[in-house]
PDB file of C-alpha atoms in Angstrom:
ATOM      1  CA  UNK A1196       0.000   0.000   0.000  1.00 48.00           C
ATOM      2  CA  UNK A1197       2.638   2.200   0.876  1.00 49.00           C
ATOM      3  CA  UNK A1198       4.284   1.919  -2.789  1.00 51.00           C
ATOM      4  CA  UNK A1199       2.329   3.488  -4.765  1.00 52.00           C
ATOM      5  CA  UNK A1200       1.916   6.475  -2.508  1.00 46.00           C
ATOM      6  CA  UNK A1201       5.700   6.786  -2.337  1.00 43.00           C
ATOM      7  CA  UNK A1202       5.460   6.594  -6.242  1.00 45.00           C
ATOM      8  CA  UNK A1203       3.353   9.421  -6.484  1.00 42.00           C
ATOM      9  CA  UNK A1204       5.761  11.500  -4.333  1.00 45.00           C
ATOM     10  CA  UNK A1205       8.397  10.548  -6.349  1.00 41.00           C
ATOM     11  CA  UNK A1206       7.010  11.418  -9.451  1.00 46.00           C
ATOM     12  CA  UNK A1207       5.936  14.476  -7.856  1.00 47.00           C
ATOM     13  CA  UNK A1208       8.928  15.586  -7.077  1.00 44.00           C
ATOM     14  CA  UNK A1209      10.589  14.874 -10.171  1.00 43.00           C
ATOM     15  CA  UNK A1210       8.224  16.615 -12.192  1.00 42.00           C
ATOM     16  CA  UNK A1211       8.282  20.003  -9.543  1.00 45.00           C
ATOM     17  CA  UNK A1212      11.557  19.451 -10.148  1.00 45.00           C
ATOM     18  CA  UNK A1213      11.446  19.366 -14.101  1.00 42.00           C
ATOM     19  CA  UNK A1214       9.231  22.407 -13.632  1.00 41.00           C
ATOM     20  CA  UNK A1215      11.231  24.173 -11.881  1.00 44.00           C
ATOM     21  CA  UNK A1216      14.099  23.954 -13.796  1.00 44.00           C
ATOM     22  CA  UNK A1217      12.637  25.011 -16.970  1.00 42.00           C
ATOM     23  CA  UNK A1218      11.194  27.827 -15.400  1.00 42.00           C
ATOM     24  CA  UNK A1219      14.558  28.832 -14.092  1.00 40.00           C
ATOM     25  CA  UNK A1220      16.109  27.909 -17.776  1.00 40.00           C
ATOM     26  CA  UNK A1221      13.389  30.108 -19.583  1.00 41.00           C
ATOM     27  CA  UNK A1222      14.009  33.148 -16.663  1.00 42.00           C
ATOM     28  CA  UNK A1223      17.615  33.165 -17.410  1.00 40.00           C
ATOM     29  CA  UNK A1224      17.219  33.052 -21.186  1.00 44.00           C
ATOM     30  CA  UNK A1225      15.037  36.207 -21.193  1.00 39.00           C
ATOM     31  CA  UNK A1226      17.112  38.027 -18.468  1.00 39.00           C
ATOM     32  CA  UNK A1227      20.266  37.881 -20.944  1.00 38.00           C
ATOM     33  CA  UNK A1228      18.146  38.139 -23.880  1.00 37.00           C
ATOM     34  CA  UNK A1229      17.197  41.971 -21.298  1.00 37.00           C
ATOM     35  CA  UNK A1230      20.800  42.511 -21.176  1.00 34.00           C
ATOM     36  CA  UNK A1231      21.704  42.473 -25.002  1.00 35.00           C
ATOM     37  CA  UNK A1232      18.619  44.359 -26.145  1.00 35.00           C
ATOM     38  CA  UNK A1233      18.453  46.927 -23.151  1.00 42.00           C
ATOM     39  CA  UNK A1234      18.761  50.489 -24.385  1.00 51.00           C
ATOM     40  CA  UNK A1235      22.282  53.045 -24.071  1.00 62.00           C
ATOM     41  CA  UNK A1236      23.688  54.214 -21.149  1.00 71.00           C
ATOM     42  CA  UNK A1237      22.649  56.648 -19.087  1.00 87.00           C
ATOM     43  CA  UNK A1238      25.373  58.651 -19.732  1.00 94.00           C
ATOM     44  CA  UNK A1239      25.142  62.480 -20.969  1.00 95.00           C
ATOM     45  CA  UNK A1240      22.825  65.040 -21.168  1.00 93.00           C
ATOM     46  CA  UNK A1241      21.582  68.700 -21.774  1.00 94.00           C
ATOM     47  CA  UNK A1242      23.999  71.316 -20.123  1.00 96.00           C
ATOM     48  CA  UNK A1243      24.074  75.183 -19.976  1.00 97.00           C
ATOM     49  CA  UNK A1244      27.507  76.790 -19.066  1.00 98.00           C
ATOM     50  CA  UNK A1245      30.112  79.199 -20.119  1.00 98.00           C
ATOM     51  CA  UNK A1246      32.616  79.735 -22.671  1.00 97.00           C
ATOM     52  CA  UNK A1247      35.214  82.226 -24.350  1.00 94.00           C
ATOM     53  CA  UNK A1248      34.254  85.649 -23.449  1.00 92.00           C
ATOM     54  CA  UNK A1249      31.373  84.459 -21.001  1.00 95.00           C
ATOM     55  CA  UNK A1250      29.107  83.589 -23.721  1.00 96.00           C
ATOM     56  CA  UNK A1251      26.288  80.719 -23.052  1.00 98.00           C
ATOM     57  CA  UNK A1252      27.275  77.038 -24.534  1.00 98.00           C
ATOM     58  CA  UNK A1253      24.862  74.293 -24.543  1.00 97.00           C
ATOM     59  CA  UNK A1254      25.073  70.833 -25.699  1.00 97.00           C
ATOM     60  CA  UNK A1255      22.776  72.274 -28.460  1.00 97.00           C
ATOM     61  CA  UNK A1256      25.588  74.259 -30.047  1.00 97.00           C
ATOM     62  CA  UNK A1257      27.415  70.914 -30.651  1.00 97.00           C
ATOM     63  CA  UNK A1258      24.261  69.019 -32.579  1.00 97.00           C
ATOM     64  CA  UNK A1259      25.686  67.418 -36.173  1.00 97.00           C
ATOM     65  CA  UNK A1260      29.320  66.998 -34.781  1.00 97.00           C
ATOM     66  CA  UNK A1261      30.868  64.564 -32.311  1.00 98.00           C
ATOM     67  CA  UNK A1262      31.602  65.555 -28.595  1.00 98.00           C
ATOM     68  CA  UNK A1263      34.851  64.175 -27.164  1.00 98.00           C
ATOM     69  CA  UNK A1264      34.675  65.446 -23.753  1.00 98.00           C
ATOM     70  CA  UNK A1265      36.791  65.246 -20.505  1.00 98.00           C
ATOM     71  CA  UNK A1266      36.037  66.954 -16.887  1.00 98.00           C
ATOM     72  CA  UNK A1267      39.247  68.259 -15.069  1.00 98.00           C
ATOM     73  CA  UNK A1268      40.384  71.616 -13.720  1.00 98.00           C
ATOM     74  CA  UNK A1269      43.005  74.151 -14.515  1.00 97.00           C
ATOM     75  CA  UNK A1270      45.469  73.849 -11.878  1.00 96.00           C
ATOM     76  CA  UNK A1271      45.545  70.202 -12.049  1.00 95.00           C
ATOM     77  CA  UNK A1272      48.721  69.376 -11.911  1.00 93.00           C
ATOM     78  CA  UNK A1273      48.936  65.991 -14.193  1.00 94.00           C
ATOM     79  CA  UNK A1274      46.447  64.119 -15.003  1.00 96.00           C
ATOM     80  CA  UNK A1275      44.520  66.845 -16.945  1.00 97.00           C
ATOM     81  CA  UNK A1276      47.469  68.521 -19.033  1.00 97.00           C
ATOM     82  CA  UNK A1277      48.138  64.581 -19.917  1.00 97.00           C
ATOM     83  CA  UNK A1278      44.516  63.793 -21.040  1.00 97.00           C
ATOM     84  CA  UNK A1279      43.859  66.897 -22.924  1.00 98.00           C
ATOM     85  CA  UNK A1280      47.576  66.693 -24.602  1.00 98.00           C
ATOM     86  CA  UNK A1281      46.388  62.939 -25.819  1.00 98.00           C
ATOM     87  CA  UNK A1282      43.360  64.366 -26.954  1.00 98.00           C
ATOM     88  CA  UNK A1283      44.970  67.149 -29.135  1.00 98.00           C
ATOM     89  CA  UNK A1284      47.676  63.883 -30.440  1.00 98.00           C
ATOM     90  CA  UNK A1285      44.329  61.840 -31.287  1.00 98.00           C
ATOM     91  CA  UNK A1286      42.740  64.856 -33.163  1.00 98.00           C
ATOM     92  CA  UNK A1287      45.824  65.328 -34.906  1.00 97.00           C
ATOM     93  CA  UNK A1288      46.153  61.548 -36.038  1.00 97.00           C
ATOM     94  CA  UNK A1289      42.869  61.888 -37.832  1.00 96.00           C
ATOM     95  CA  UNK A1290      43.585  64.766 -40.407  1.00 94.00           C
ATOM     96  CA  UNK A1291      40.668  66.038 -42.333  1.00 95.00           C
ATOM     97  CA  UNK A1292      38.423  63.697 -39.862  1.00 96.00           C
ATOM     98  CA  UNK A1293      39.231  65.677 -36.692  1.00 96.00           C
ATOM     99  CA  UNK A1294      36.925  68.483 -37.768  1.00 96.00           C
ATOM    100  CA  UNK A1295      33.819  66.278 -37.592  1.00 97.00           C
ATOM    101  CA  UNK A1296      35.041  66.295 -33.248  1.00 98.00           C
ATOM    102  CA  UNK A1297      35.060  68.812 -31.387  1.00 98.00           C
ATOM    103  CA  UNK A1298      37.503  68.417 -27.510  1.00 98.00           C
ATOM    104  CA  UNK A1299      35.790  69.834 -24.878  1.00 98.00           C
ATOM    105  CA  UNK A1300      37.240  70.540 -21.614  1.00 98.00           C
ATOM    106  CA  UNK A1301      34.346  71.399 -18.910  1.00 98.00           C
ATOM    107  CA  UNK A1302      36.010  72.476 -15.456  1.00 98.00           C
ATOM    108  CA  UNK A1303      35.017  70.961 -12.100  1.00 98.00           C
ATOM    109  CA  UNK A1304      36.448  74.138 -10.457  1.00 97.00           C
ATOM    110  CA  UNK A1305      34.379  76.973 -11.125  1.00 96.00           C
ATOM    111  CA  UNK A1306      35.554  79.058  -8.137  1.00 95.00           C
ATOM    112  CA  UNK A1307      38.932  80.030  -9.819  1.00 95.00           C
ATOM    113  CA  UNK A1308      38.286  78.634 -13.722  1.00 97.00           C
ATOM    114  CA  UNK A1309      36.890  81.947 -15.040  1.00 97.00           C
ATOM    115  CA  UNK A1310      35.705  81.787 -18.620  1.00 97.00           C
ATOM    116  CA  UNK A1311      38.902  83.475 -19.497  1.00 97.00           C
ATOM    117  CA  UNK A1312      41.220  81.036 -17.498  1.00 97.00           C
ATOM    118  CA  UNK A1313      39.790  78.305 -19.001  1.00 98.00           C
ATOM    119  CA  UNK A1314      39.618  79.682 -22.703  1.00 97.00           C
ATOM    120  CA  UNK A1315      43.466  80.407 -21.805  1.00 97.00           C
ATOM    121  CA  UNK A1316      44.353  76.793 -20.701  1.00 98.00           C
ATOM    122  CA  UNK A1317      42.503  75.010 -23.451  1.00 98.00           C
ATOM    123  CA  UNK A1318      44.233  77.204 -26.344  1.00 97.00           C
ATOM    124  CA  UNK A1319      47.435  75.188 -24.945  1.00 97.00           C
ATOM    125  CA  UNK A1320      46.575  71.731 -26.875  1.00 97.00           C
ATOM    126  CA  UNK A1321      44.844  72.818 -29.846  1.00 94.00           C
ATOM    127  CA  UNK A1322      43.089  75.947 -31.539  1.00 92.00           C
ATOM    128  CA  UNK A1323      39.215  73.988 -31.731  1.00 95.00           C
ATOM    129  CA  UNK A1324      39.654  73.222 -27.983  1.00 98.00           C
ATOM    130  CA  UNK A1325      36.369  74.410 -26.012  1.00 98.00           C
ATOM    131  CA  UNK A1326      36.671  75.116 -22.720  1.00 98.00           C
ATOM    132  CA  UNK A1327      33.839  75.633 -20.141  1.00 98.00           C
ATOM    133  CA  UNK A1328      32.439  76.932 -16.765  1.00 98.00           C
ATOM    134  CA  UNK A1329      29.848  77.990 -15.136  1.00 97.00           C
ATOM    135  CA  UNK A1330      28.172  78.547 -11.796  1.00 97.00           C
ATOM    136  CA  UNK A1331      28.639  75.765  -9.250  1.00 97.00           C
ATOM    137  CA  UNK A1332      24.874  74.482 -10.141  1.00 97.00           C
ATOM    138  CA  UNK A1333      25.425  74.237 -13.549  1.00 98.00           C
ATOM    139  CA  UNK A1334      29.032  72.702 -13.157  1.00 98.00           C
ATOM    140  CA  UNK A1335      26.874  69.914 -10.678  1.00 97.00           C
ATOM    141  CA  UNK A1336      24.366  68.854 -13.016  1.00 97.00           C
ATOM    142  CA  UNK A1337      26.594  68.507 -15.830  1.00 97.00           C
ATOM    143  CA  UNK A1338      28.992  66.231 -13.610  1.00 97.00           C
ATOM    144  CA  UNK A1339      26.028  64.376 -12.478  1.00 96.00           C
ATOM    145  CA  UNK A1340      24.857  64.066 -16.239  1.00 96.00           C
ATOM    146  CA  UNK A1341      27.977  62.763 -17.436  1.00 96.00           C
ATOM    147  CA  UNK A1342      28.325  60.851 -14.129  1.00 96.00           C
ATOM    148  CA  UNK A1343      31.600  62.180 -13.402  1.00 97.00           C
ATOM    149  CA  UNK A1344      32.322  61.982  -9.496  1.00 96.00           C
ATOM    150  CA  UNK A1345      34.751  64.700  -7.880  1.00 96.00           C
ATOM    151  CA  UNK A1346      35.604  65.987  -4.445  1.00 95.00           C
ATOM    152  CA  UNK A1347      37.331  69.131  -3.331  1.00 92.00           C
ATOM    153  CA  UNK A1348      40.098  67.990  -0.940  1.00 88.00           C
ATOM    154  CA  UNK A1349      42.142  70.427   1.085  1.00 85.00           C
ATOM    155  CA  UNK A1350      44.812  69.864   3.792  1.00 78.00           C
ATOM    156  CA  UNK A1351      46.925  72.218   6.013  1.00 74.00           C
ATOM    157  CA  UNK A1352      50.285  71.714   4.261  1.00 76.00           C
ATOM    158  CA  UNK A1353      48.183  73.609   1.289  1.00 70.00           C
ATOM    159  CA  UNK A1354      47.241  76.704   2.809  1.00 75.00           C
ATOM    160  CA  UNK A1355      44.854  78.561   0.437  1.00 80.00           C
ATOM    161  CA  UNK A1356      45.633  75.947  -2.148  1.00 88.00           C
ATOM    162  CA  UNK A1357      43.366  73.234  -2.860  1.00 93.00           C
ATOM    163  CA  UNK A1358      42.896  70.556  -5.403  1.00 93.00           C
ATOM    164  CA  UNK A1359      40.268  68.578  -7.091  1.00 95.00           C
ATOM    165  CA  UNK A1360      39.899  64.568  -7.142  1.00 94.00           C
ATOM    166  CA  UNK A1361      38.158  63.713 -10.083  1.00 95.00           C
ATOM    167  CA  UNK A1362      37.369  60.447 -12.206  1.00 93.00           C
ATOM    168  CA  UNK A1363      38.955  60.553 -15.660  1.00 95.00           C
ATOM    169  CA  UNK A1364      37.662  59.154 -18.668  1.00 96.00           C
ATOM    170  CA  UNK A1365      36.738  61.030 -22.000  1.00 98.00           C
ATOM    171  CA  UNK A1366      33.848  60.423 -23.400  1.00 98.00           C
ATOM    172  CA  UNK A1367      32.510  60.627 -27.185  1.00 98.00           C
ATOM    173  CA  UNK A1368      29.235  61.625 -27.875  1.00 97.00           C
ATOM    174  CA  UNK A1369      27.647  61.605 -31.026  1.00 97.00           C
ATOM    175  CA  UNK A1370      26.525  64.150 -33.238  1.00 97.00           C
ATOM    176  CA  UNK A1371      23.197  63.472 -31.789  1.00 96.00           C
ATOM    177  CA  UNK A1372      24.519  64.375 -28.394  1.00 95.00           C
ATOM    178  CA  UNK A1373      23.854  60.434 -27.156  1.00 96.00           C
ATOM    179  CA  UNK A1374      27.059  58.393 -25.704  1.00 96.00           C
ATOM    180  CA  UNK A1375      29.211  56.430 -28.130  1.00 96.00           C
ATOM    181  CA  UNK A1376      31.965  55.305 -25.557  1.00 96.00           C
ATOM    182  CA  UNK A1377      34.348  55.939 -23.279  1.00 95.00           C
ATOM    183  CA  UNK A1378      37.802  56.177 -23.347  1.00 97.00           C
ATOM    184  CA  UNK A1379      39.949  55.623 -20.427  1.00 96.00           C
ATOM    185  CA  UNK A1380      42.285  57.544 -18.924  1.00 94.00           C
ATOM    186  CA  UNK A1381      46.418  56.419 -20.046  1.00 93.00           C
ATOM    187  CA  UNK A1382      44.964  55.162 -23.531  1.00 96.00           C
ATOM    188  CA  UNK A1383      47.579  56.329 -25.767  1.00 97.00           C
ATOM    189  CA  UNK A1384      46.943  58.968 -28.990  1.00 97.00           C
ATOM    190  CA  UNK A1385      46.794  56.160 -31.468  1.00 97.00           C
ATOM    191  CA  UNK A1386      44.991  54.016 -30.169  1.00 97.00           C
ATOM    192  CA  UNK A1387      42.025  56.916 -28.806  1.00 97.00           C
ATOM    193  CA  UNK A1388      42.477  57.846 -32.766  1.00 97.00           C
ATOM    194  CA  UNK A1389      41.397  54.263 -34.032  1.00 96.00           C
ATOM    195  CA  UNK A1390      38.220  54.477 -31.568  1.00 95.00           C
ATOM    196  CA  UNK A1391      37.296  57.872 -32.672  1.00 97.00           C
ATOM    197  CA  UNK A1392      37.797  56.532 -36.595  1.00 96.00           C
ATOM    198  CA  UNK A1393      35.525  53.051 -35.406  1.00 95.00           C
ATOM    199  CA  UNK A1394      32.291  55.649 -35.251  1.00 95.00           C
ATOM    200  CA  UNK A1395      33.123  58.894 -37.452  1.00 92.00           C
TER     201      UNK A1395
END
């Protein structure tokens, strides 16, 4: 009497089991299935700030030309000059191409990056350099945008002086203003060149 009720259980667990399983196969199909399908990054966005001779910039004025942008400030000591000089190198490599990009250098310091400053700086690694400010706000949100993290950091051996810490990659965005990619920071000029020539 017993056997057939163990049967039953048996079978019923095997087929729970069989169940089971396919529902996990079918829920990890569609999850990667999610995960090659699922839209761009969330990367980028509108932005008001400042450039040469305090006029307004928005991402607007860039529409029908590739972005290659990179967040820094002018008293930075390394890290920035080296980007930006890589960045000029790149645009260089490309010839003719390079005027379908235009390098972009938005501060992270607006308390002593003046429009003027930063016009200054930029003109350093390349005449179609933009360079950009703004208030505080604006500088925020366009950080945030670009998701671009950065601390002020200050300690007594400094004085007055202060610096920023910053993440730094550059990013190219495309003539629609959307993200392409990213480019890290240390990739040499030749090889940033071939990524830029992968989507112009």
């Amino acid at each position: 009497m017993r056997r057939p009720w163990l049967l039953v259980i048996v079978g019923g667990f095997l087929l729970g089991s069989l169940i089971g399983m396919a529902a996990l196969i079918f829920n990890t199909d569609m999850q990667q299935k999610r995960v090659v399908t699922s839209g761009t990054a969330l990367i980028g966005g509108p932005f008001e700030l400042v450039g040469k001779n305090g006029k307004t910039v928005t991402d607007q004025d860039f529409r029908g030309r590739y972005m290659l942008v990179f967040f820094g400030f002018t008293h930075c000591p390394d890290i920035c000059p080296a980007e930006l000089q890589v960045m000029g190198a790149a645009l260089d490599e490309l010839g003719a191409d390079a005027d379908k990009v235009v390098p972009i250098f938005i501060t992270l310091d607006p308390e002593r990056d003046t429009p003027e400053a930063v016009s200054a700086y930029v003109a350093n690694f390349g005449q179609n350099f933009v360079g950009l400010t703004g208030s505080p706000e604006a500088i925020a949100k366009a950080a945030k945008a670009y998701r671009v993290s950065y601390q002020k950091f200050q300690d007594e051996s400094m004085g007055d002086n202060y610096s920023i810490d910053h993440s730094a990659l550059v990013y190219l965005m495309g003539p629609d203003g959307k993200f392409v990619a990213h480019i890290p920071y240390g990739t040499p000029p030749d090889k940033m060149a071939e990524t830029l020539r992968r989507y112009l």
